[in-house]
Short mmCIF file of C-alpha atoms in Angstrom, two decimals:
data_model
loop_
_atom_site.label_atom_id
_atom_site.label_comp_id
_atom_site.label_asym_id
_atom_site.label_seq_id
_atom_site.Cartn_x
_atom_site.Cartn_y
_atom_site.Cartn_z
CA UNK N 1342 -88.62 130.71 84.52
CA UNK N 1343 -86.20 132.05 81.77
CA UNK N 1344 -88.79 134.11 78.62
CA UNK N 1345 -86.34 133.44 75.69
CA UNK N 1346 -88.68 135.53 73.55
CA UNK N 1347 -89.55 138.49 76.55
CA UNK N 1348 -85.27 138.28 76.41
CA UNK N 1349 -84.86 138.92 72.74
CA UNK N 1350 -87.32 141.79 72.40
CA UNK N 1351 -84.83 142.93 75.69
CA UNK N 1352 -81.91 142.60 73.30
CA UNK N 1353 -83.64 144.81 70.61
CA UNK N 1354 -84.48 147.23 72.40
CA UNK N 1355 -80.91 147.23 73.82
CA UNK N 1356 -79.47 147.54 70.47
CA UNK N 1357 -81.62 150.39 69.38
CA UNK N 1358 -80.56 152.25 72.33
CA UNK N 1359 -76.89 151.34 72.07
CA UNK N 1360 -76.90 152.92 68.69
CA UNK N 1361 -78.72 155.79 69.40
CA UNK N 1362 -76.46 156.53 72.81
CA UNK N 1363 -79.54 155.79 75.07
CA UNK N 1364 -79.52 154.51 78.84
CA UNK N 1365 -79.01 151.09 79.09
CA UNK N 1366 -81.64 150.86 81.95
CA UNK N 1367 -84.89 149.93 80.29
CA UNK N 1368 -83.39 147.44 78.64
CA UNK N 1369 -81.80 145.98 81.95
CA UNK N 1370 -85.01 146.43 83.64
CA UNK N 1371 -86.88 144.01 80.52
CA UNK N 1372 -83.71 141.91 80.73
CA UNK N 1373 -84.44 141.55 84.23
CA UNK N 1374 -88.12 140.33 84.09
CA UNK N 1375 -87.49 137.44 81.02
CA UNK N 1376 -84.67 136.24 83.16
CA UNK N 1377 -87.05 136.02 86.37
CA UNK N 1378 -84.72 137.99 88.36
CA UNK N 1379 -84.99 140.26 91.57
CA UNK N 1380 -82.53 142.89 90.33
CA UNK N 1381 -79.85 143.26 87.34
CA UNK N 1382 -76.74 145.60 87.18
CA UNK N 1383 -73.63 146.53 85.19
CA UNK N 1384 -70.89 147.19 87.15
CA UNK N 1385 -67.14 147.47 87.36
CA UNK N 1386 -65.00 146.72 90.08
CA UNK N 1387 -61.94 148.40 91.65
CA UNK N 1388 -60.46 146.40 95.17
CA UNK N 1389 -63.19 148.93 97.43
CA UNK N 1390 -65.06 150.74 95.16
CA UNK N 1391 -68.01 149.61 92.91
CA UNK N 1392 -69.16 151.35 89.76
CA UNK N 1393 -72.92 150.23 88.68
CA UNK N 1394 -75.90 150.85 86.66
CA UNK N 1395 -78.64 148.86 88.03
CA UNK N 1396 -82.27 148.16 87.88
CA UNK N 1397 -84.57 150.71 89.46
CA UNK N 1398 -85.00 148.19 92.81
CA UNK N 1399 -81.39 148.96 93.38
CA UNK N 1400 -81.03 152.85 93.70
CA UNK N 1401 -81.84 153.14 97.41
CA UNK N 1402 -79.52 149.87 98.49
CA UNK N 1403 -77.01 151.63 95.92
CA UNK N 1404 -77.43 155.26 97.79
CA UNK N 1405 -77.10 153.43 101.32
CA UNK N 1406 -73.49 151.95 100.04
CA UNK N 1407 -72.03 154.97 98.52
CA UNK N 1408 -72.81 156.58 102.26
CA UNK N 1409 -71.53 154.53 104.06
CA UNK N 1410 -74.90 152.95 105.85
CA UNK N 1411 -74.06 149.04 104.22
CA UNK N 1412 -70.97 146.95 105.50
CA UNK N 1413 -67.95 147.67 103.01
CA UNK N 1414 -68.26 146.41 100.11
CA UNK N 1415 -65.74 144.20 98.95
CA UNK N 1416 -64.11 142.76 95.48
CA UNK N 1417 -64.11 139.28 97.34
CA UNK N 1418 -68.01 138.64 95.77
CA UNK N 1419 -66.80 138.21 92.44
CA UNK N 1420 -66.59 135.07 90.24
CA UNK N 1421 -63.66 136.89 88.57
CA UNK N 1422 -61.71 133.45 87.53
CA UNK N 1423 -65.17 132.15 85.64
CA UNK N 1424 -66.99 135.35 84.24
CA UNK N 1425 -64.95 135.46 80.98
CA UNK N 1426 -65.70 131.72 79.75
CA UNK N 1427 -69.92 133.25 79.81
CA UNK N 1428 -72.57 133.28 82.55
CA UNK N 1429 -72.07 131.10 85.72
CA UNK N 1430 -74.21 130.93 88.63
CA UNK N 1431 -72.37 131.12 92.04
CA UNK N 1432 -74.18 127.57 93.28
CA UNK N 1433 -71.23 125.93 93.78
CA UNK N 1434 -70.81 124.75 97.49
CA UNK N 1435 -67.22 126.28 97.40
CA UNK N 1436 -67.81 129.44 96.07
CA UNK N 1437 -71.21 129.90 98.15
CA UNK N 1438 -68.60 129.29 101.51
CA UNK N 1439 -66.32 132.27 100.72
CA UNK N 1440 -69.91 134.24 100.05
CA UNK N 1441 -71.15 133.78 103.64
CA UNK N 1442 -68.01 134.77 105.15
CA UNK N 1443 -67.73 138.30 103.36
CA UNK N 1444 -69.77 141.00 105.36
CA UNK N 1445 -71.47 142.83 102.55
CA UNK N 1446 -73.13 139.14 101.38
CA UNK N 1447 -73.83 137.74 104.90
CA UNK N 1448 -74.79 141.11 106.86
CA UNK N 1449 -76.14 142.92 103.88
CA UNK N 1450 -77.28 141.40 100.60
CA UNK N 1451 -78.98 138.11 101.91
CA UNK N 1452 -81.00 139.30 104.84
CA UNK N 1453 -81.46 142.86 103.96
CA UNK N 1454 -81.60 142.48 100.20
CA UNK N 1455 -82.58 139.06 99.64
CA UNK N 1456 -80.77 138.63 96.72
CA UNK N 1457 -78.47 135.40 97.88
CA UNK N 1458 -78.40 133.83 94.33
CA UNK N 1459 -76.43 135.46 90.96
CA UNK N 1460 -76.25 134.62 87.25
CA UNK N 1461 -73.11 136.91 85.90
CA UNK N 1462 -70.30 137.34 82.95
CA UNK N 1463 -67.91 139.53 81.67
CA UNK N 1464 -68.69 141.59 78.50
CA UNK N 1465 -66.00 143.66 78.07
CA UNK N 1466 -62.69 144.06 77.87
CA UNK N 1467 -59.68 144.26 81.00
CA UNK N 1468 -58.60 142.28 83.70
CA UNK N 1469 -61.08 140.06 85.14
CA UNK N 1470 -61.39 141.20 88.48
CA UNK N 1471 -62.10 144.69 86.78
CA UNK N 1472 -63.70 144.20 83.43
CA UNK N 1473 -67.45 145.19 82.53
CA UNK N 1474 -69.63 142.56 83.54
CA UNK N 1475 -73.48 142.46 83.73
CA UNK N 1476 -75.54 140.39 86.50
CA UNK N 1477 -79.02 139.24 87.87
CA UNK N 1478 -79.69 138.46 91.04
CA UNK N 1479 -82.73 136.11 92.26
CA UNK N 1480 -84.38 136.28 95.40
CA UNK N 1481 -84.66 133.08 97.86
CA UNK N 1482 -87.74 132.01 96.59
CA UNK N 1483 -86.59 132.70 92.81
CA UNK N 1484 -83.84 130.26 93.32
CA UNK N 1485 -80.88 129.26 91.65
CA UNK N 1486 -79.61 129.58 87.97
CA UNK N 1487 -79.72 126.07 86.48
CA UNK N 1488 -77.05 124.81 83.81
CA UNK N 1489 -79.88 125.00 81.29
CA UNK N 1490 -80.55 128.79 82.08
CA UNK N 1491 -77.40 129.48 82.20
CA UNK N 1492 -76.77 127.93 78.46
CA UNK N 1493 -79.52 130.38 77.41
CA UNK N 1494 -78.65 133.22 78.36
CA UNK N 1495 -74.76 132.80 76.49
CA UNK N 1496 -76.90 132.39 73.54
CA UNK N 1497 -77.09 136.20 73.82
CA UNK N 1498 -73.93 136.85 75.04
CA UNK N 1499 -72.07 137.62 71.92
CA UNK N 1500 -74.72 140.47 71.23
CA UNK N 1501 -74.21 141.86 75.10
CA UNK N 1502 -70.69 142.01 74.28
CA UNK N 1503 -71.08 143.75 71.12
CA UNK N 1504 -73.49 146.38 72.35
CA UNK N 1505 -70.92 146.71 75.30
CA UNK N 1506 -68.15 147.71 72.88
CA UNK N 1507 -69.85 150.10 70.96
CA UNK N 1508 -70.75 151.88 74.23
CA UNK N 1509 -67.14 151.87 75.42
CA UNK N 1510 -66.32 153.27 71.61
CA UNK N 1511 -69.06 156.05 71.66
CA UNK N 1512 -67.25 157.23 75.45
CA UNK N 1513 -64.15 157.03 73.48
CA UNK N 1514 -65.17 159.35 70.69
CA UNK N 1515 -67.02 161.84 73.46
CA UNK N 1516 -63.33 162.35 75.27
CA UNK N 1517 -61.92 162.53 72.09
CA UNK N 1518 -64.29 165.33 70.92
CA UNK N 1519 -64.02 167.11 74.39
CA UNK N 1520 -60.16 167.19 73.91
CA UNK N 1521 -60.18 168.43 70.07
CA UNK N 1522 -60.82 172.11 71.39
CA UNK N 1523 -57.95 172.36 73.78
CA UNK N 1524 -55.62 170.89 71.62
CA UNK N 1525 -56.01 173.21 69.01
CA UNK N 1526 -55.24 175.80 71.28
CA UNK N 1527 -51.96 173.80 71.93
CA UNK N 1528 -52.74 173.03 75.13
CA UNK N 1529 -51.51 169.85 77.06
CA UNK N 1530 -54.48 167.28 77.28
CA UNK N 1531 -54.40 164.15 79.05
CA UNK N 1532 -56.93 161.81 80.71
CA UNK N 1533 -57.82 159.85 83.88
CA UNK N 1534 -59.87 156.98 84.36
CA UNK N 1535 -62.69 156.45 86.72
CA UNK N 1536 -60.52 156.01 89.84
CA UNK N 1537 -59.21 159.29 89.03
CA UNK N 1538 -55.66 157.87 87.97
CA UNK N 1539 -53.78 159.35 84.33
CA UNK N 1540 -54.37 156.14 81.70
CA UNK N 1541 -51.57 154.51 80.92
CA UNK N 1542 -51.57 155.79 77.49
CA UNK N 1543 -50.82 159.13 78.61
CA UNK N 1544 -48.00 158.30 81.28
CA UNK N 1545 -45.17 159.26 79.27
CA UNK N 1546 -46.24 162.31 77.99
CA UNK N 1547 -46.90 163.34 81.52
CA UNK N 1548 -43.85 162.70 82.77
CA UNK N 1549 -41.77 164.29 79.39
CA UNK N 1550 -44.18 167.39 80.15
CA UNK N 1551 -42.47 167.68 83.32
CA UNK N 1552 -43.55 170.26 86.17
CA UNK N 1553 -45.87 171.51 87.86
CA UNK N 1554 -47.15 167.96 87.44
CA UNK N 1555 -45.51 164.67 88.03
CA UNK N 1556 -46.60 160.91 88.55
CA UNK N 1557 -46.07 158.98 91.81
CA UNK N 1558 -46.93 155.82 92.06
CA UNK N 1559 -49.69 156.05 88.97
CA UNK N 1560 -51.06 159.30 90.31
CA UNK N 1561 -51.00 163.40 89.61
CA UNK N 1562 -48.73 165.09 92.01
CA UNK N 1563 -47.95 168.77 92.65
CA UNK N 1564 -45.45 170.39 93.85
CA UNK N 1565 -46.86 170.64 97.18
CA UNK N 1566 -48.79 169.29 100.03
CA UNK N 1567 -51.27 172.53 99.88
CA UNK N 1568 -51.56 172.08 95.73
CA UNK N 1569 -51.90 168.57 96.24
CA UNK N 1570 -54.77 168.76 98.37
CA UNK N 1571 -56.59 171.19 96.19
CA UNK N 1572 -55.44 169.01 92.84
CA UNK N 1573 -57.03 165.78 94.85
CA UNK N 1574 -60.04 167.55 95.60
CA UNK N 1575 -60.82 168.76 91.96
CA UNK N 1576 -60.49 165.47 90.84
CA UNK N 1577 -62.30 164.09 93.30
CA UNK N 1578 -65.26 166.20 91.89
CA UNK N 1579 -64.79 165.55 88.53
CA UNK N 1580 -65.31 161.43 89.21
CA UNK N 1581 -68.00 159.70 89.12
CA UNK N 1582 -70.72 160.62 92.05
CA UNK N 1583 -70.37 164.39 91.74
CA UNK N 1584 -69.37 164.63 87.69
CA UNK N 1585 -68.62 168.70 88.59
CA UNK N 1586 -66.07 170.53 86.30
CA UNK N 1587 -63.32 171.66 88.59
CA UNK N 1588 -59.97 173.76 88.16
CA UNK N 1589 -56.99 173.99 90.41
CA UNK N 1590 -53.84 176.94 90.07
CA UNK N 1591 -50.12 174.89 90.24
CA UNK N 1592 -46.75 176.38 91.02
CA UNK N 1593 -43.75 175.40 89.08
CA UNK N 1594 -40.88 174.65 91.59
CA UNK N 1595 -37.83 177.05 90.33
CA UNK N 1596 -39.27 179.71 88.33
CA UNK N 1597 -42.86 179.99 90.40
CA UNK N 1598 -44.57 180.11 87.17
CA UNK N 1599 -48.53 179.57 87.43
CA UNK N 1600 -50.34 176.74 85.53
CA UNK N 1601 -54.56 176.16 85.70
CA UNK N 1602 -55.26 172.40 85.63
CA UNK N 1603 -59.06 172.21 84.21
CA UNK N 1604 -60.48 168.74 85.32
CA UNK N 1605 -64.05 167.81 83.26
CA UNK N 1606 -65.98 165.06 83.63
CA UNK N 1607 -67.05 162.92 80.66
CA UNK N 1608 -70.39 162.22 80.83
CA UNK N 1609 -72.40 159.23 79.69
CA UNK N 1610 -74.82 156.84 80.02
CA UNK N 1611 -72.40 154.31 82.48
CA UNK N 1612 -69.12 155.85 81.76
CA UNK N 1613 -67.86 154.63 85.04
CA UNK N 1614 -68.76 150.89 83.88
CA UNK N 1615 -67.66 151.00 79.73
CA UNK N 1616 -65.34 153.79 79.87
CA UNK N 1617 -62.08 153.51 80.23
CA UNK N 1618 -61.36 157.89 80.59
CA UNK N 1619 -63.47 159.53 83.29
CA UNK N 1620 -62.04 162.47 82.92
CA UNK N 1621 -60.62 165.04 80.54
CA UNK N 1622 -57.68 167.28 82.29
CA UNK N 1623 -56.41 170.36 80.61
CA UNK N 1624 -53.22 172.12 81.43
CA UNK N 1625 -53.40 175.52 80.61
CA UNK N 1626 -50.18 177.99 80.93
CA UNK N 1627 -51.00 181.68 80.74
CA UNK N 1628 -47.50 182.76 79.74
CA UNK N 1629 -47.79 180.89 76.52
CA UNK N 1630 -49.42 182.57 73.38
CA UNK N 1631 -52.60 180.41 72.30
CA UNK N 1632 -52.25 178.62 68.79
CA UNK N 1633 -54.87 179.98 66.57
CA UNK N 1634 -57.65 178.10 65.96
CA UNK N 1635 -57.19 177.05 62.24
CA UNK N 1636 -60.74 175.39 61.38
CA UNK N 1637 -62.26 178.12 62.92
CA UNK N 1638 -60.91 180.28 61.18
CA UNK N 1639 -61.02 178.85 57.99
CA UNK N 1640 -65.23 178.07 58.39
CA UNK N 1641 -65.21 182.24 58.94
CA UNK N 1642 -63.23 182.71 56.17
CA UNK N 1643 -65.57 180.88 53.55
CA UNK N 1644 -68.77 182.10 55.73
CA UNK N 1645 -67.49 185.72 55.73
CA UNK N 1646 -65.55 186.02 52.01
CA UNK N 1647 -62.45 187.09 54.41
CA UNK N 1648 -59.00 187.21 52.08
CA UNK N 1649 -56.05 185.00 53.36
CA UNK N 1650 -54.23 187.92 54.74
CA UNK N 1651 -57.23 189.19 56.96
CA UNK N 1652 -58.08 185.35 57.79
CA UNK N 1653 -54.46 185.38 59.11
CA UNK N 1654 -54.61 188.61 61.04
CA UNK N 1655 -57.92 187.89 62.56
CA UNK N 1656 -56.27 184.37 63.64
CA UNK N 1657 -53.41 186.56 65.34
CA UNK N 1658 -55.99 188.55 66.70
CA UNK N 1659 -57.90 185.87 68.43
CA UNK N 1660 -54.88 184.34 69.76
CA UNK N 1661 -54.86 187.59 72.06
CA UNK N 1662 -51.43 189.34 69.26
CA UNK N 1663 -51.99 193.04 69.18
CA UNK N 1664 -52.14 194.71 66.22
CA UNK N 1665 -48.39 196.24 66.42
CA UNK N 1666 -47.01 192.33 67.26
CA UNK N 1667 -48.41 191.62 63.88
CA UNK N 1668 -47.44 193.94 61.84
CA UNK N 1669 -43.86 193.49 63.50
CA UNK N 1670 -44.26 189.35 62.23
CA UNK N 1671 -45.49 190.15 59.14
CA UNK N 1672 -42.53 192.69 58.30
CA UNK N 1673 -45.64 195.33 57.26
CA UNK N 1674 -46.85 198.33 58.74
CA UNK N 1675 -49.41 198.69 61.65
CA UNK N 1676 -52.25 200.82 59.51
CA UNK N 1677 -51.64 198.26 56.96
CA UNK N 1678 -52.73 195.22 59.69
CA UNK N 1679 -55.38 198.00 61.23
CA UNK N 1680 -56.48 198.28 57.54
CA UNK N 1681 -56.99 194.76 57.10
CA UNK N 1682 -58.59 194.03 60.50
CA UNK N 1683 -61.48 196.50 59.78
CA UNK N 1684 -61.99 194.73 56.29
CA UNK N 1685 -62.09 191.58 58.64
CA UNK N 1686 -64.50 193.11 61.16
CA UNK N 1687 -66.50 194.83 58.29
CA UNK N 1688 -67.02 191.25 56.54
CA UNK N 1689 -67.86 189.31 60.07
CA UNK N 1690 -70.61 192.23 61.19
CA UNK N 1691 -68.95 193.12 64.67
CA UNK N 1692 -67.46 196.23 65.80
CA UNK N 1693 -64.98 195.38 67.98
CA UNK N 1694 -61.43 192.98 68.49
CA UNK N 1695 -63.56 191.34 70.97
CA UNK N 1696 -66.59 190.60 69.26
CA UNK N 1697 -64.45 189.27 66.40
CA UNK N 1698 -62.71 186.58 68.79
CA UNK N 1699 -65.71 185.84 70.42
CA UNK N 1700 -67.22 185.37 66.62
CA UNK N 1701 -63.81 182.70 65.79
CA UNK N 1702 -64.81 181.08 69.07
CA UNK N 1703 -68.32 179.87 68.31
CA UNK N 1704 -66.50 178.45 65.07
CA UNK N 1705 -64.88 176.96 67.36
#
C-alpha cells in the first residue's frame, strides 16, 4: 500500500515549496495518496484547542469542530509519549482502549469520519504533548499501519523535520521583520504565541515595562475589568481563526495616562502549527516623542543629495519636532532650520512638512 517513489516526488515537491514559503498542502495531499491514506494533517495541540493544516477531505469536519457541531475535542488522542522516537501507529490494544472511550474518537471520528486508524510523529521542536507533528489517517477498509510501513516512512523523517524547521525559521524572520518598524520608532514590541499568551522570552521585559500592562498568571492584564475585556477581545481577533489587526486604548493607574496596544497577526502558511509568535503587539504612548527613523533617513539622504544638517532636521521633522524645538536643540536660529528644511523639501520634490514625513515613511 505504501508508493516509496509517489512519497519521494511528495518530499520534493515539499522541499521546493518550503524554500520558496509555499503552502504545505499539495504536498500533504501527494503525501497522503503514496501513503494510502484517507486524510493527512499538521497540527499542534494545546489541552482543548487544535491547530491544523490538513488535506482538502478535512476542511468541512475541521469547520464543524471549530463551531462547535463535533463532540469536544480533546488532547487525550495523542500518542504524545511515542511521537518523538518517529512514526507509530496507534494499533496497540492499550492505546486503541483509551481511543474508544474519548468522545471525539468514539462519537465523531470513527463513525462519522471513518478514520479509526493513524500513522503519526513529531517533527518539531517543544513539549510532546504540544510539539508539531504530522499524521495520516486510514479508513476501516485501508487498515492499519504495519511495522514495515511504519519503518518507511522514518526513512523520510529526517527531511520532514528539516523542512519543518525552516518553516518555523521563515515565521521567525516574518515577526522579526514586522517588529523592525516599531522599534525604530522606539516603541515597546513584544509577542504572543498562538494561544494568545506573551512568549516567555518577552516576560521580563513586560513586567520591567510596568503599567498599563502587567502579567497574571502568563497572560496580558489591564488595569481594569472594562480594558481587560476590550484587550481580550483584540487579541482574540488577532489569533488564529480571524487573523484581524486589532487595537485597544489602556489607562495607566495613577497618572491616567493613555497607551494604544496594536495587536497584528503574523501571517503564514501554518503559523499556528510551526510558529512559535502568533502575534506581534505594539505599545504605543502618545506623550512620548517618536525616535527618528535613522535608515530612512539615511536611504533619502543618498537618494536626495540631502547634507547631514538637513538629513538631521528633516529626521526632527518627521518625528513630529517643530521647527522652533529644533532650532532651540541645535543652539541655532529658527530661519536658519526654516532655511535648511526648504533645501530639504527642495531636494525631496514635496512642498510641504507633511509630504516630507510621509516621503521618510515609505523609506521606511
Amino acid at each position: 500500500m505504501f508508493d516509496s517513489i509517489g512519497f519521494a516526488e511528495a518530499m520534493d515537491s515539499l522541499s521546493s515549496a518550503v524554500a520558496l514559503g509555499e503552502s504545505w498542502r499539495p504536498s500533504l495531499e501527494k503525501m497522503c495518496s503514496a501513503v494510502g491514506a484517507k486524510v493527512a494533517a499538521l497540527s499542534r495541540t494545546s489541552p482543548t484547542q487544535l491547530h491544523i493544516v490538513a488535506t482538502q477531505a478535512l476542511d468541512d469536519p475541521i469547520a464543524d469542530m471549530r463551531s462547535g457541531r463535533t463532540p469536544t475535542y480533546t488532547s487525550d488522542i495523542i500518542m504524545s509519549s511515542l511521537l518523538e522516537e518517529g512514526f507509530v501507529s496507534d494499533a496497540a490494544p492499550s492505546f486503541r482502549e483509551r481511543l474508544h472511550r474519548t468522545p471525539f474518537f468514539r462519537d465523531y471520528m470513527l463513525p462519522v469520519l471513518d478514520i479509526p486508524h493513524r500513522g503519526s510523529a513529531a517533527i518539531g521542536g517543544g513539549a510532546p504533548m504540544s510539539a508539531p507533528r504530522i499524521s495520516f489517517w486510514r479508513s476501516a477498509r485501508q487498515g492499519v499501519f504495519e511495522s514495515g510501513e511504519l519503518s518507511q516512512l522514518n526513512a523520510f523523517l529526517p527531511t520532514l523535520r528539516i523542512a519543518s524547521r525552516f518553516s518555523q525559521q521563515l515565521l521567525q524572520e516574518k515577526a522579526r521583520e514586522h517588529s523592525v518598524l516599531y522599534r525604530s520608532r522606539g516603541d515597546f514590541v513584544f509577542h504572543l504565541d498562538f494561544l494568545g499568551r506573551p512568549i516567555d522570552e518577552d516576560h521580563d521585559a513586560i513586567r520591567a515595562r510596568g503599567a498599563p500592562l502587567r502579567l497574571l498568571r502568563g497572560r496580558l492584564a489591564a488595569s481594569s475589568a472594562a480594558e481587560q475585556q476590550r484587550l481580550d477581545a483584540v487579541i482574540r481577533q488577532a489569533l488564529p481563526g480571524s487573523r484581524q489587526h486589532g487595537a485597544v486604548a489602556l489607562t495607566r493607574p495613577g497618572d491616567g495616562r493613555r497607551f494604544y496596544l496594536l495587536a497584528m497577526p503574523i501571517l503564514g502558511e501554518a503559523s499556528e502549527v510551526f510558529g512559535p509568535v502568533s502575534v506581534l503587539c505594539a505599545l504605543i504612548d502618545p506623550s512620548r516623542e517618536a525616535a527618528p527613523n535613522r535608515i530612512a533617513i539615511q536611504n533619502l539622504a543618498m537618494a536626495t543629495g540631502l547634507t547631514p544638517r538637513e538629513a538631521e532636521i528633516a529626521a526632527q521633522i518627521f518625528a513630529g519636532v517643530s521647527p522652533a524645538d529644533i532650532a532651540r536643540r541645535l543652539g541655532v536660529g529658527e530661519g536658519t532650520v526654516r532655511s535648511h528644511l526648504k533645501a530639504a523639501m527642495q531636494k525631496c520634490s514635496v512642498h510641504s512638512q507633511i509630504e516630507l514625513s510621509a516621503l521618510i515613511g515609505r523609506f521606511a
